[in-house]
Short mmCIF file of C-alpha atoms in Angstrom, two decimals:
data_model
loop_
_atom_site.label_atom_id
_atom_site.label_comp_id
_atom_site.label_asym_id
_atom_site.label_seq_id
_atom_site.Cartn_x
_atom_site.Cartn_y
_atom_site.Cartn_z
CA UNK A 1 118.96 95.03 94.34
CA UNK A 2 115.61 96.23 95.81
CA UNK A 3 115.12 97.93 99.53
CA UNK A 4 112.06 98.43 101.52
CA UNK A 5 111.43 99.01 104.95
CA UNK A 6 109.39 96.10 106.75
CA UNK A 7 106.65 96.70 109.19
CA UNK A 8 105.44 93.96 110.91
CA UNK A 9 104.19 92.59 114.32
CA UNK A 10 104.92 89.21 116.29
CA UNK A 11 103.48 87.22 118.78
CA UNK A 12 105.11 84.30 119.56
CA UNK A 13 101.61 81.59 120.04
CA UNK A 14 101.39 78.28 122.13
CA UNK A 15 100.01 74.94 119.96
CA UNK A 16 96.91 75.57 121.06
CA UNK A 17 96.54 79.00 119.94
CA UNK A 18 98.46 78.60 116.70
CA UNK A 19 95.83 75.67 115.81
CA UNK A 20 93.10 78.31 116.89
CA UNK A 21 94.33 80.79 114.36
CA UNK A 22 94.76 78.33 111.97
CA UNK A 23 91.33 77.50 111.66
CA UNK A 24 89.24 80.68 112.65
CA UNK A 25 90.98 82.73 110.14
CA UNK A 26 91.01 79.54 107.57
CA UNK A 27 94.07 78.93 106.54
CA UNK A 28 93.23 75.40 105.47
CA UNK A 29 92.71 76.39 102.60
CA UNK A 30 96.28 78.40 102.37
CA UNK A 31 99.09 76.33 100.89
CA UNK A 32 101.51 75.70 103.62
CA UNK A 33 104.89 76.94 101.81
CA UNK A 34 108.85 75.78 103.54
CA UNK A 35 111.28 78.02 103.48
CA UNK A 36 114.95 77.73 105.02
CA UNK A 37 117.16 81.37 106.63
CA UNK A 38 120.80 80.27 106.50
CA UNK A 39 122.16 82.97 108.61
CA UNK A 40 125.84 84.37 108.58
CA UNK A 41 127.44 86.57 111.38
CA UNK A 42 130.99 87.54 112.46
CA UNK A 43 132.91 85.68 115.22
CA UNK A 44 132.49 88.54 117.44
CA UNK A 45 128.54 89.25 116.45
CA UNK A 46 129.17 92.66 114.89
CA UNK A 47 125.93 92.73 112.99
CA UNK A 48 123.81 91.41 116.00
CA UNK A 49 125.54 93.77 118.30
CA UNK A 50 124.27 96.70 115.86
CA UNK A 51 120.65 94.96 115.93
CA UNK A 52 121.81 94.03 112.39
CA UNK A 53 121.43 90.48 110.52
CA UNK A 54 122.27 88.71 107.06
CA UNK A 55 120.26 85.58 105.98
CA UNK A 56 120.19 83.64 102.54
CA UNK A 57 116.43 82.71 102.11
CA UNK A 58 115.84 79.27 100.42
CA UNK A 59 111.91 79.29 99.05
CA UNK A 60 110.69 77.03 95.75
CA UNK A 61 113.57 77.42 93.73
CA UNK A 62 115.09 81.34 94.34
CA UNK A 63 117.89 82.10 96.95
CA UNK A 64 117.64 85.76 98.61
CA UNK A 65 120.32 87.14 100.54
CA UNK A 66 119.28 89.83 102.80
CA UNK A 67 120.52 92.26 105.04
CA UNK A 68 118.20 93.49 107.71
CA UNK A 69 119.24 96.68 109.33
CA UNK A 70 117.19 98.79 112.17
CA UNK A 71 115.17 102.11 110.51
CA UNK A 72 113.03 104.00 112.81
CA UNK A 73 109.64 102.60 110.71
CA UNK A 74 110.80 99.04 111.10
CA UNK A 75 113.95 97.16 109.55
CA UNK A 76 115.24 98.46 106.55
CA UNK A 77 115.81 95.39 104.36
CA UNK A 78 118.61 95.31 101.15
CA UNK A 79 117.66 92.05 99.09
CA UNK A 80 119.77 90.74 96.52
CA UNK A 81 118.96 87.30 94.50
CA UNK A 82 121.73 84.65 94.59
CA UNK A 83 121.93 81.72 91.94
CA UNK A 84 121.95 78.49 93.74
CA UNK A 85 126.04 78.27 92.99
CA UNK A 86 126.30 80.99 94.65
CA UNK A 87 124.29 80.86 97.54
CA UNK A 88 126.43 77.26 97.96
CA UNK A 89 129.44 78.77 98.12
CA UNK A 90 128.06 81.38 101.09
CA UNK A 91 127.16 77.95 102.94
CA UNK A 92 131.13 77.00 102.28
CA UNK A 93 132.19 80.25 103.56
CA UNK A 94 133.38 81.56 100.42
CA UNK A 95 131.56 84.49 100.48
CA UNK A 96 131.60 87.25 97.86
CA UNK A 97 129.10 90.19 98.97
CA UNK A 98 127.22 91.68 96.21
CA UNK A 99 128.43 95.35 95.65
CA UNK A 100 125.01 96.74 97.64
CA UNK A 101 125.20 94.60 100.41
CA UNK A 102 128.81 95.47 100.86
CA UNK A 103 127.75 98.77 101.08
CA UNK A 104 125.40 98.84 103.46
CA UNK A 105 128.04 96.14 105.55
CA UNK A 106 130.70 98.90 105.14
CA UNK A 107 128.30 101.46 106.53
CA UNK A 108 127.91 99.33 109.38
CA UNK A 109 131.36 99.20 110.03
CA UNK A 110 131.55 94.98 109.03
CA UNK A 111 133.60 93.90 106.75
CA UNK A 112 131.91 90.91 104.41
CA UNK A 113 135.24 88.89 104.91
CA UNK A 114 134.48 88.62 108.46
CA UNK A 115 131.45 86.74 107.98
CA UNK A 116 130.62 82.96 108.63
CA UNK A 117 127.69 80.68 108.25
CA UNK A 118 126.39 79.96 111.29
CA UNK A 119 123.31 77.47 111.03
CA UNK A 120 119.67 77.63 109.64
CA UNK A 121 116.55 77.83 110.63
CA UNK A 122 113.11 76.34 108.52
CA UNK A 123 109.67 78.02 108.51
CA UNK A 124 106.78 75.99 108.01
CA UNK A 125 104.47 79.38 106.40
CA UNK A 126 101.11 79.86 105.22
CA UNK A 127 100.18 83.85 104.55
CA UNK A 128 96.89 85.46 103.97
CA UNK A 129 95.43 88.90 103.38
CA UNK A 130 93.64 89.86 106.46
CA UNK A 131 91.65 93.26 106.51
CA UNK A 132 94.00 95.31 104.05
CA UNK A 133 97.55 93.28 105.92
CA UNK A 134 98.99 89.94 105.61
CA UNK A 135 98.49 87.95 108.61
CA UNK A 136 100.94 85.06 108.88
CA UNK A 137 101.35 81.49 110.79
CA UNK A 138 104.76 79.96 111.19
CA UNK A 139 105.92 76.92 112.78
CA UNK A 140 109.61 77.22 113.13
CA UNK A 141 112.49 74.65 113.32
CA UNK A 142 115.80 75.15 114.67
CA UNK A 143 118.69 74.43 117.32
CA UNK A 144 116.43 70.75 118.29
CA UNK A 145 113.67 72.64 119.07
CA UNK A 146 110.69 74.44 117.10
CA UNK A 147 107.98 77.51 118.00
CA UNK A 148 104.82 78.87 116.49
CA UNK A 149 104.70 82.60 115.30
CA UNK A 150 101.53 84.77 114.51
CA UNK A 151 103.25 87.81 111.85
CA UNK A 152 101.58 90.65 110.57
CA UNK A 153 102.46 93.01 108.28
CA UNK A 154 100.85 96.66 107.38
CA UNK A 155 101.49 99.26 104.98
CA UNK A 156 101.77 101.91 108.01
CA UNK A 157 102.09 101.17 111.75
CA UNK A 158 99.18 102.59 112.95
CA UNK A 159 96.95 99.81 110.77
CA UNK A 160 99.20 97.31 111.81
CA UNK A 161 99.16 98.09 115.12
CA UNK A 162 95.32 97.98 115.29
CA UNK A 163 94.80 94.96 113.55
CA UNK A 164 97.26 93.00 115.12
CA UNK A 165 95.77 94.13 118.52
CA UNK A 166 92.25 93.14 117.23
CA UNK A 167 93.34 89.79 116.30
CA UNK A 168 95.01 88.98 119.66
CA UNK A 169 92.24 90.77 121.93
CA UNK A 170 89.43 88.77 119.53
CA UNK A 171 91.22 85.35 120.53
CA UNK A 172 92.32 85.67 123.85
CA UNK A 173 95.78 85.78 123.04
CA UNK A 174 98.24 87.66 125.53
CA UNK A 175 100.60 89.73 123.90
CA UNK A 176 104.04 88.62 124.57
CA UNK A 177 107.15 90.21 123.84
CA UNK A 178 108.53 88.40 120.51
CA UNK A 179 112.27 88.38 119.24
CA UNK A 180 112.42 88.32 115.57
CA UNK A 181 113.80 84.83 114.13
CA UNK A 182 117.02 84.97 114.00
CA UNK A 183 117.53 86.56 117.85
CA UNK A 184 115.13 83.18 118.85
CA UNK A 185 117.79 81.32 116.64
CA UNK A 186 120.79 82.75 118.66
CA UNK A 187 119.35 82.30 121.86
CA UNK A 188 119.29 78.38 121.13
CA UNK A 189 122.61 78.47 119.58
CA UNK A 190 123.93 79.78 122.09
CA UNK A 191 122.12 77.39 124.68
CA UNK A 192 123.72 74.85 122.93
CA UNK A 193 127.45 75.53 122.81
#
């Protein structure tokens, strides 16, 4: 099991201004890596109700279930590495919560046997270091439809905060208010039903 709290910034970015990104910080030379959140919630959305959420990464080869809870620096993030069996049987609902993530559900007042798959979303992702932070470009399928992200993510807020700002005031980029992934992904799924 490993924990750490994750600060990072959004900006959700038109074509145009992802492509502008793309090459004016030069990320053509930045291997463009796919990576698939399978994301698991109760009937009654519990977790999202308690600004909570619980994905299984797919990236390369590894499976990482995570549980992303809210922490007054950022989200507060409990990983745990699933073998590919097991991540399957999460995607057939027979889900068996690895002692810390049970915790932490407990804690939350969820119980793991309340949980369901509920779709997936895929991440087209290329990451770079970017002035001591990692500055990130993701185009993002899910629900029939797809978005481009700008991420960023800092050691402290402060340095995070003034990079990001640099990056979108140096491009002409508005700042818009961003939901984090898997809000964008229940606002489609939702749409949809």
């Amino acid at each position: 099991m490993a924990q750490e709290i994750e600060i990072e910034f959004k900006n959700l970015l038109t074509e145009e201004e992802y492509h502008t990104l793309y090459k004016q910080l030069d990320f053509a030379t930045i291997e463009q890596v796919e990576q698939t959140n399978y994301y698991f919630e109760t009937d009654d959305y519990q977790l999202r109700d308690k600004g909570a959420a619980l994905r299984i990464r797919q990236k390369n080869d590894t499976w990482t279930l995570t549980l992303k809870e809210p922490h007054p620096d950022g989200l507060l993030e409990t990983h745990h590495t699933l073998s590919e069996a097991e991540a399957g049987l999460w995607l057939e609902n027979q889900l068996s919560a690895p002692l810390e993530i049970n915790r932490q559900l407990e804690q939350l007042g969820v119980s793991a046997a309340d949980l369901r798959y509920i779709g997936a979303l895929t991440t087209k992702r290329q990451e770079r270091a970017y002035n001591d932070t990692l500055v990130v470009l993701d185009h993002s399928f899910y629900c029939g439809q797809s978005d481009y992200e700008l991420e960023l993510e800092a050691s402290s807020k402060q340095q995070g905060e003034q990079v990001f700002a640099n990056i979108l005031s140096s491009y002409h980029i508005p700042k818009r208010a961003t939901d984090n992934k898997i809000k964008r992904f229940f606002q489609a799924k939702l749409k949809s039903e």
